[in-house]
């Protein structure tokens, strides 16, 4: 009986290890897809080797105790290129730090699948296109900084559904349309230092006063502060 139980235990351990390796492989493939879409003149990504099964051994990647990717820290790394849809499988990712690079192209809607995300920092890049509506699915998100890009279109109403949001900066983009009201946006006050919308090149106080009027972004000029 003991031998049988020992064998069952060994099989279970083997299955757990197999599942962990499978997760590591999938996540490693996703990160390597990002690697191949980027130009890396400073060799920040030199350790991102597809032949290394576990991406937890790569520099600028942090994993949790279950060997799932938890952080990507590539801020101010001199990278250029585009983001990839494959990032959407990193469901344990909490911090995606790609600020102050020269990233171009659009923000993939698949980032809305990163349901564990706490911080999304893509500021000071050259990103274009709309802010994905799917970002409203990130219910754990506390920091969303997309400022100083070339984003266009309107601010998604879905962002007001992120109740955990503490810092939101969309400044210095080419956004237009109505400023959403209600939901998490209703708690943004000057006392909380929510500099949301220098984007529209206005001071925070004017933005807060304007909320109740449901103003258009393109009605607010650079001479308001």
PDB file of C-alpha atoms in Angstrom:
ATOM      1  CA  UNK A   1       0.000   0.000   0.000  1.00  0.00           C
ATOM      2  CA  UNK A   2       2.820   2.377   0.914  1.00  0.00           C
ATOM      3  CA  UNK A   3       4.584   1.669  -2.383  1.00  0.00           C
ATOM      4  CA  UNK A   4       1.395   2.503  -4.276  1.00  0.00           C
ATOM      5  CA  UNK A   5       0.972   5.761  -2.365  1.00  0.00           C
ATOM      6  CA  UNK A   6       4.609   6.659  -2.988  1.00  0.00           C
ATOM      7  CA  UNK A   7       4.139   6.086  -6.706  1.00  0.00           C
ATOM      8  CA  UNK A   8       0.998   8.229  -6.757  1.00  0.00           C
ATOM      9  CA  UNK A   9       2.881  10.960  -4.918  1.00  0.00           C
ATOM     10  CA  UNK A  10       5.747  10.835  -7.398  1.00  0.00           C
ATOM     11  CA  UNK A  11       3.329  11.019 -10.331  1.00  0.00           C
ATOM     12  CA  UNK A  12       1.615  14.057  -8.797  1.00  0.00           C
ATOM     13  CA  UNK A  13       4.956  15.807  -8.246  1.00  0.00           C
ATOM     14  CA  UNK A  14       5.943  15.027 -11.834  1.00  0.00           C
ATOM     15  CA  UNK A  15       2.649  16.432 -13.139  1.00  0.00           C
ATOM     16  CA  UNK A  16       3.067  19.628 -11.118  1.00  0.00           C
ATOM     17  CA  UNK A  17       6.601  20.094 -12.449  1.00  0.00           C
ATOM     18  CA  UNK A  18       5.372  19.405 -15.976  1.00  0.00           C
ATOM     19  CA  UNK A  19       2.637  22.037 -15.639  1.00  0.00           C
ATOM     20  CA  UNK A  20       5.130  24.583 -14.324  1.00  0.00           C
ATOM     21  CA  UNK A  21       7.467  23.905 -17.235  1.00  0.00           C
ATOM     22  CA  UNK A  22       4.556  24.247 -19.646  1.00  0.00           C
ATOM     23  CA  UNK A  23       3.598  27.630 -18.143  1.00  0.00           C
ATOM     24  CA  UNK A  24       7.233  28.729 -18.262  1.00  0.00           C
ATOM     25  CA  UNK A  25       7.485  27.689 -21.906  1.00  0.00           C
ATOM     26  CA  UNK A  26       4.326  29.578 -22.887  1.00  0.00           C
ATOM     27  CA  UNK A  27       5.364  32.699 -21.019  1.00  0.00           C
ATOM     28  CA  UNK A  28       8.911  32.423 -22.344  1.00  0.00           C
ATOM     29  CA  UNK A  29       7.527  32.237 -25.884  1.00  0.00           C
ATOM     30  CA  UNK A  30       5.446  35.375 -25.251  1.00  0.00           C
ATOM     31  CA  UNK A  31       8.436  37.295 -23.905  1.00  0.00           C
ATOM     32  CA  UNK A  32      10.631  36.099 -26.741  1.00  0.00           C
ATOM     33  CA  UNK A  33       8.010  37.350 -29.202  1.00  0.00           C
ATOM     34  CA  UNK A  34       8.378  40.755 -27.529  1.00  0.00           C
ATOM     35  CA  UNK A  35      12.146  40.409 -27.748  1.00  0.00           C
ATOM     36  CA  UNK A  36      12.048  39.800 -31.498  1.00  0.00           C
ATOM     37  CA  UNK A  37       9.771  42.814 -32.060  1.00  0.00           C
ATOM     38  CA  UNK A  38      12.206  45.183 -30.349  1.00  0.00           C
ATOM     39  CA  UNK A  39      15.516  46.752 -31.284  1.00  0.00           C
ATOM     40  CA  UNK A  40      17.864  46.621 -28.304  1.00  0.00           C
ATOM     41  CA  UNK A  41      21.017  48.708 -28.915  1.00  0.00           C
ATOM     42  CA  UNK A  42      22.079  48.553 -25.260  1.00  0.00           C
ATOM     43  CA  UNK A  43      21.756  44.740 -24.950  1.00  0.00           C
ATOM     44  CA  UNK A  44      19.217  44.883 -22.127  1.00  0.00           C
ATOM     45  CA  UNK A  45      17.622  41.737 -23.546  1.00  0.00           C
ATOM     46  CA  UNK A  46      20.789  39.760 -24.150  1.00  0.00           C
ATOM     47  CA  UNK A  47      19.798  37.116 -21.583  1.00  0.00           C
ATOM     48  CA  UNK A  48      16.379  36.561 -23.205  1.00  0.00           C
ATOM     49  CA  UNK A  49      17.448  33.312 -24.848  1.00  0.00           C
ATOM     50  CA  UNK A  50      14.753  31.125 -26.396  1.00  0.00           C
ATOM     51  CA  UNK A  51      16.830  28.048 -25.572  1.00  0.00           C
ATOM     52  CA  UNK A  52      16.508  28.744 -21.844  1.00  0.00           C
ATOM     53  CA  UNK A  53      13.207  27.107 -20.924  1.00  0.00           C
ATOM     54  CA  UNK A  54      12.433  29.246 -17.880  1.00  0.00           C
ATOM     55  CA  UNK A  55      12.158  33.031 -18.457  1.00  0.00           C
ATOM     56  CA  UNK A  56      12.536  33.499 -14.693  1.00  0.00           C
ATOM     57  CA  UNK A  57      16.298  33.296 -15.287  1.00  0.00           C
ATOM     58  CA  UNK A  58      16.247  36.273 -17.669  1.00  0.00           C
ATOM     59  CA  UNK A  59      17.379  39.734 -16.571  1.00  0.00           C
ATOM     60  CA  UNK A  60      14.640  42.344 -16.025  1.00  0.00           C
ATOM     61  CA  UNK A  61      12.034  39.575 -15.481  1.00  0.00           C
ATOM     62  CA  UNK A  62      10.758  38.654 -12.013  1.00  0.00           C
ATOM     63  CA  UNK A  63       8.655  35.570 -11.268  1.00  0.00           C
ATOM     64  CA  UNK A  64       6.437  34.543  -8.364  1.00  0.00           C
ATOM     65  CA  UNK A  65       6.967  31.310  -6.335  1.00  0.00           C
ATOM     66  CA  UNK A  66       4.922  29.425  -8.942  1.00  0.00           C
ATOM     67  CA  UNK A  67       7.437  30.408 -11.644  1.00  0.00           C
ATOM     68  CA  UNK A  68       4.967  32.686 -13.398  1.00  0.00           C
ATOM     69  CA  UNK A  69       6.118  36.060 -14.688  1.00  0.00           C
ATOM     70  CA  UNK A  70       5.189  38.823 -12.234  1.00  0.00           C
ATOM     71  CA  UNK A  71       7.267  41.816 -13.377  1.00  0.00           C
ATOM     72  CA  UNK A  72       8.836  43.125 -16.567  1.00  0.00           C
ATOM     73  CA  UNK A  73      11.182  46.039 -15.844  1.00  0.00           C
ATOM     74  CA  UNK A  74      12.435  47.621 -19.057  1.00  0.00           C
ATOM     75  CA  UNK A  75      12.017  51.318 -18.368  1.00  0.00           C
ATOM     76  CA  UNK A  76      14.529  53.718 -19.954  1.00  0.00           C
ATOM     77  CA  UNK A  77      16.291  50.880 -21.776  1.00  0.00           C
ATOM     78  CA  UNK A  78      16.716  52.547 -25.166  1.00  0.00           C
ATOM     79  CA  UNK A  79      14.351  50.087 -26.820  1.00  0.00           C
ATOM     80  CA  UNK A  80      12.459  50.723 -30.035  1.00  0.00           C
ATOM     81  CA  UNK A  81       9.889  48.615 -31.841  1.00  0.00           C
ATOM     82  CA  UNK A  82       6.341  47.528 -31.089  1.00  0.00           C
ATOM     83  CA  UNK A  83       4.373  45.743 -28.390  1.00  0.00           C
ATOM     84  CA  UNK A  84       3.033  42.270 -29.185  1.00  0.00           C
ATOM     85  CA  UNK A  85      -0.346  40.629 -28.622  1.00  0.00           C
ATOM     86  CA  UNK A  86       1.378  37.605 -27.024  1.00  0.00           C
ATOM     87  CA  UNK A  87       1.779  39.584 -23.789  1.00  0.00           C
ATOM     88  CA  UNK A  88      -1.885  38.887 -23.060  1.00  0.00           C
ATOM     89  CA  UNK A  89      -1.080  35.377 -21.774  1.00  0.00           C
ATOM     90  CA  UNK A  90       0.944  36.713 -18.827  1.00  0.00           C
ATOM     91  CA  UNK A  91      -2.024  36.504 -16.473  1.00  0.00           C
ATOM     92  CA  UNK A  92       0.100  36.739 -13.301  1.00  0.00           C
ATOM     93  CA  UNK A  93       1.913  39.876 -14.472  1.00  0.00           C
ATOM     94  CA  UNK A  94       1.587  42.725 -11.959  1.00  0.00           C
ATOM     95  CA  UNK A  95       4.058  45.302 -13.289  1.00  0.00           C
ATOM     96  CA  UNK A  96       4.664  46.129 -16.947  1.00  0.00           C
ATOM     97  CA  UNK A  97       7.308  48.865 -17.005  1.00  0.00           C
ATOM     98  CA  UNK A  98       8.263  49.986 -20.517  1.00  0.00           C
ATOM     99  CA  UNK A  99       8.398  53.753 -19.970  1.00  0.00           C
ATOM    100  CA  UNK A 100      10.902  56.158 -21.548  1.00  0.00           C
ATOM    101  CA  UNK A 101      11.788  54.108 -24.606  1.00  0.00           C
ATOM    102  CA  UNK A 102      10.955  54.708 -28.255  1.00  0.00           C
ATOM    103  CA  UNK A 103       8.129  52.208 -28.676  1.00  0.00           C
ATOM    104  CA  UNK A 104       5.805  52.807 -31.622  1.00  0.00           C
ATOM    105  CA  UNK A 105       2.635  51.257 -32.982  1.00  0.00           C
ATOM    106  CA  UNK A 106      -0.529  50.654 -31.000  1.00  0.00           C
ATOM    107  CA  UNK A 107      -1.277  49.376 -27.502  1.00  0.00           C
ATOM    108  CA  UNK A 108      -2.539  45.791 -27.999  1.00  0.00           C
ATOM    109  CA  UNK A 109      -6.097  45.220 -26.789  1.00  0.00           C
ATOM    110  CA  UNK A 110      -4.813  41.914 -25.354  1.00  0.00           C
ATOM    111  CA  UNK A 111      -3.245  43.843 -22.475  1.00  0.00           C
ATOM    112  CA  UNK A 112      -6.780  43.842 -21.090  1.00  0.00           C
ATOM    113  CA  UNK A 113      -6.248  40.136 -20.310  1.00  0.00           C
ATOM    114  CA  UNK A 114      -3.549  40.959 -17.746  1.00  0.00           C
ATOM    115  CA  UNK A 115      -6.049  40.810 -14.897  1.00  0.00           C
ATOM    116  CA  UNK A 116      -3.391  40.790 -12.147  1.00  0.00           C
ATOM    117  CA  UNK A 117      -1.803  44.006 -13.404  1.00  0.00           C
ATOM    118  CA  UNK A 118      -1.164  46.669 -10.759  1.00  0.00           C
ATOM    119  CA  UNK A 119       1.003  49.071 -12.774  1.00  0.00           C
ATOM    120  CA  UNK A 120       1.047  49.790 -16.519  1.00  0.00           C
ATOM    121  CA  UNK A 121       3.715  52.358 -17.371  1.00  0.00           C
ATOM    122  CA  UNK A 122       4.105  53.124 -21.075  1.00  0.00           C
ATOM    123  CA  UNK A 123       4.764  56.859 -20.791  1.00  0.00           C
ATOM    124  CA  UNK A 124       7.348  58.766 -22.849  1.00  0.00           C
ATOM    125  CA  UNK A 125       7.197  56.589 -25.954  1.00  0.00           C
ATOM    126  CA  UNK A 126       5.829  57.131 -29.469  1.00  0.00           C
ATOM    127  CA  UNK A 127       2.713  54.974 -29.236  1.00  0.00           C
ATOM    128  CA  UNK A 128      -0.187  55.737 -31.579  1.00  0.00           C
ATOM    129  CA  UNK A 129      -3.806  54.711 -32.038  1.00  0.00           C
ATOM    130  CA  UNK A 130      -6.588  54.536 -29.476  1.00  0.00           C
ATOM    131  CA  UNK A 131      -6.431  53.680 -25.790  1.00  0.00           C
ATOM    132  CA  UNK A 132      -7.905  50.149 -25.797  1.00  0.00           C
ATOM    133  CA  UNK A 133     -11.332  49.877 -24.232  1.00  0.00           C
ATOM    134  CA  UNK A 134     -10.222  46.500 -22.824  1.00  0.00           C
ATOM    135  CA  UNK A 135      -8.005  48.220 -20.245  1.00  0.00           C
ATOM    136  CA  UNK A 136     -11.209  48.723 -18.266  1.00  0.00           C
ATOM    137  CA  UNK A 137     -11.028  44.994 -17.417  1.00  0.00           C
ATOM    138  CA  UNK A 138      -7.928  45.523 -15.290  1.00  0.00           C
ATOM    139  CA  UNK A 139      -9.715  45.600 -11.947  1.00  0.00           C
ATOM    140  CA  UNK A 140      -6.490  45.447  -9.884  1.00  0.00           C
ATOM    141  CA  UNK A 141      -4.817  48.333 -11.712  1.00  0.00           C
ATOM    142  CA  UNK A 142      -3.586  51.170  -9.495  1.00  0.00           C
ATOM    143  CA  UNK A 143      -1.184  53.038 -11.785  1.00  0.00           C
ATOM    144  CA  UNK A 144      -1.931  53.778 -15.435  1.00  0.00           C
ATOM    145  CA  UNK A 145       0.547  56.150 -17.069  1.00  0.00           C
ATOM    146  CA  UNK A 146       0.274  56.587 -20.822  1.00  0.00           C
ATOM    147  CA  UNK A 147       1.350  60.227 -20.969  1.00  0.00           C
ATOM    148  CA  UNK A 148       3.712  61.711 -23.563  1.00  0.00           C
ATOM    149  CA  UNK A 149       2.782  59.511 -26.499  1.00  0.00           C
ATOM    150  CA  UNK A 150       0.832  60.138 -29.707  1.00  0.00           C
ATOM    151  CA  UNK A 151      -2.388  58.428 -28.652  1.00  0.00           C
ATOM    152  CA  UNK A 152      -5.587  59.646 -30.300  1.00  0.00           C
ATOM    153  CA  UNK A 153      -9.326  59.092 -30.057  1.00  0.00           C
ATOM    154  CA  UNK A 154     -11.417  59.380 -26.917  1.00  0.00           C
ATOM    155  CA  UNK A 155     -10.781  58.335 -23.334  1.00  0.00           C
ATOM    156  CA  UNK A 156     -12.610  54.997 -22.892  1.00  0.00           C
ATOM    157  CA  UNK A 157     -15.577  55.105 -20.539  1.00  0.00           C
ATOM    158  CA  UNK A 158     -14.467  51.657 -19.352  1.00  0.00           C
ATOM    159  CA  UNK A 159     -11.570  53.236 -17.429  1.00  0.00           C
ATOM    160  CA  UNK A 160     -14.108  54.569 -14.923  1.00  0.00           C
ATOM    161  CA  UNK A 161     -14.817  50.922 -13.999  1.00  0.00           C
ATOM    162  CA  UNK A 162     -11.351  50.458 -12.477  1.00  0.00           C
ATOM    163  CA  UNK A 163     -12.193  51.035  -8.826  1.00  0.00           C
ATOM    164  CA  UNK A 164      -8.613  50.483  -7.631  1.00  0.00           C
ATOM    165  CA  UNK A 165      -7.157  53.246  -9.825  1.00  0.00           C
ATOM    166  CA  UNK A 166      -4.991  55.711  -7.881  1.00  0.00           C
ATOM    167  CA  UNK A 167      -2.809  57.357 -10.521  1.00  0.00           C
ATOM    168  CA  UNK A 168      -3.967  58.082 -14.054  1.00  0.00           C
ATOM    169  CA  UNK A 169      -1.881  60.194 -16.415  1.00  0.00           C
ATOM    170  CA  UNK A 170      -2.914  60.564 -20.047  1.00  0.00           C
ATOM    171  CA  UNK A 171      -1.231  63.924 -20.522  1.00  0.00           C
ATOM    172  CA  UNK A 172       0.399  65.136 -23.728  1.00  0.00           C
ATOM    173  CA  UNK A 173      -1.395  62.968 -26.250  1.00  0.00           C
ATOM    174  CA  UNK A 174      -3.818  63.873 -29.041  1.00  0.00           C
ATOM    175  CA  UNK A 175      -7.026  62.777 -27.320  1.00  0.00           C
ATOM    176  CA  UNK A 176     -10.423  64.236 -28.190  1.00  0.00           C
ATOM    177  CA  UNK A 177     -14.081  63.796 -27.327  1.00  0.00           C
ATOM    178  CA  UNK A 178     -15.799  63.805 -23.951  1.00  0.00           C
ATOM    179  CA  UNK A 179     -14.052  63.311 -20.625  1.00  0.00           C
ATOM    180  CA  UNK A 180     -15.792  60.316 -18.993  1.00  0.00           C
ATOM    181  CA  UNK A 181     -17.474  60.966 -15.670  1.00  0.00           C
ATOM    182  CA  UNK A 182     -18.634  58.746 -12.840  1.00  0.00           C
ATOM    183  CA  UNK A 183     -17.167  55.538 -11.479  1.00  0.00           C
ATOM    184  CA  UNK A 184     -13.575  55.750 -10.300  1.00  0.00           C
ATOM    185  CA  UNK A 185     -13.141  59.155 -11.974  1.00  0.00           C
ATOM    186  CA  UNK A 186     -15.561  60.688  -9.472  1.00  0.00           C
ATOM    187  CA  UNK A 187     -12.999  60.288  -6.676  1.00  0.00           C
ATOM    188  CA  UNK A 188     -10.319  62.277  -8.520  1.00  0.00           C
ATOM    189  CA  UNK A 189      -9.891  65.532  -6.631  1.00  0.00           C
ATOM    190  CA  UNK A 190      -7.077  68.085  -6.539  1.00  0.00           C
ATOM    191  CA  UNK A 191      -6.223  66.875  -3.043  1.00  0.00           C
ATOM    192  CA  UNK A 192      -5.444  63.434  -4.463  1.00  0.00           C
ATOM    193  CA  UNK A 193      -3.080  64.987  -7.053  1.00  0.00           C
ATOM    194  CA  UNK A 194      -4.731  63.345 -10.000  1.00  0.00           C
ATOM    195  CA  UNK A 195      -2.924  65.141 -12.784  1.00  0.00           C
ATOM    196  CA  UNK A 196      -4.917  63.427 -15.394  1.00  0.00           C
ATOM    197  CA  UNK A 197      -5.001  65.714 -18.218  1.00  0.00           C
ATOM    198  CA  UNK A 198      -2.229  68.026 -18.981  1.00  0.00           C
ATOM    199  CA  UNK A 199      -3.055  65.861 -21.915  1.00  0.00           C
ATOM    200  CA  UNK A 200      -5.356  68.430 -22.831  1.00  0.00           C
ATOM    201  CA  UNK A 201      -2.759  70.812 -21.585  1.00  0.00           C
ATOM    202  CA  UNK A 202      -4.907  72.136 -18.806  1.00  0.00           C
ATOM    203  CA  UNK A 203      -4.284  72.288 -15.122  1.00  0.00           C
ATOM    204  CA  UNK A 204      -5.817  69.693 -12.836  1.00  0.00           C
ATOM    205  CA  UNK A 205      -8.094  72.184 -11.077  1.00  0.00           C
ATOM    206  CA  UNK A 206      -9.778  73.187 -14.306  1.00  0.00           C
ATOM    207  CA  UNK A 207     -10.273  69.550 -15.190  1.00  0.00           C
ATOM    208  CA  UNK A 208     -11.974  68.786 -11.896  1.00  0.00           C
ATOM    209  CA  UNK A 209     -14.248  71.787 -12.249  1.00  0.00           C
ATOM    210  CA  UNK A 210     -15.021  70.805 -15.813  1.00  0.00           C
ATOM    211  CA  UNK A 211     -16.097  67.276 -14.967  1.00  0.00           C
ATOM    212  CA  UNK A 212     -19.613  68.267 -14.038  1.00  0.00           C
ATOM    213  CA  UNK A 213     -19.986  70.062 -17.378  1.00  0.00           C
ATOM    214  CA  UNK A 214     -18.984  66.996 -19.408  1.00  0.00           C
ATOM    215  CA  UNK A 215     -16.807  69.155 -21.624  1.00  0.00           C
ATOM    216  CA  UNK A 216     -15.100  68.213 -24.842  1.00  0.00           C
ATOM    217  CA  UNK A 217     -11.335  67.743 -24.709  1.00  0.00           C
ATOM    218  CA  UNK A 218     -10.849  69.815 -27.826  1.00  0.00           C
ATOM    219  CA  UNK A 219     -12.682  72.702 -26.173  1.00  0.00           C
ATOM    220  CA  UNK A 220      -9.905  73.035 -23.603  1.00  0.00           C
ATOM    221  CA  UNK A 221      -6.832  74.927 -24.720  1.00  0.00           C
ATOM    222  CA  UNK A 222      -3.294  75.329 -23.489  1.00  0.00           C
ATOM    223  CA  UNK A 223      -4.072  78.714 -21.942  1.00  0.00           C
ATOM    224  CA  UNK A 224      -6.268  77.350 -19.170  1.00  0.00           C
ATOM    225  CA  UNK A 225      -3.621  76.975 -16.429  1.00  0.00           C
TER     226      UNK A 225
END
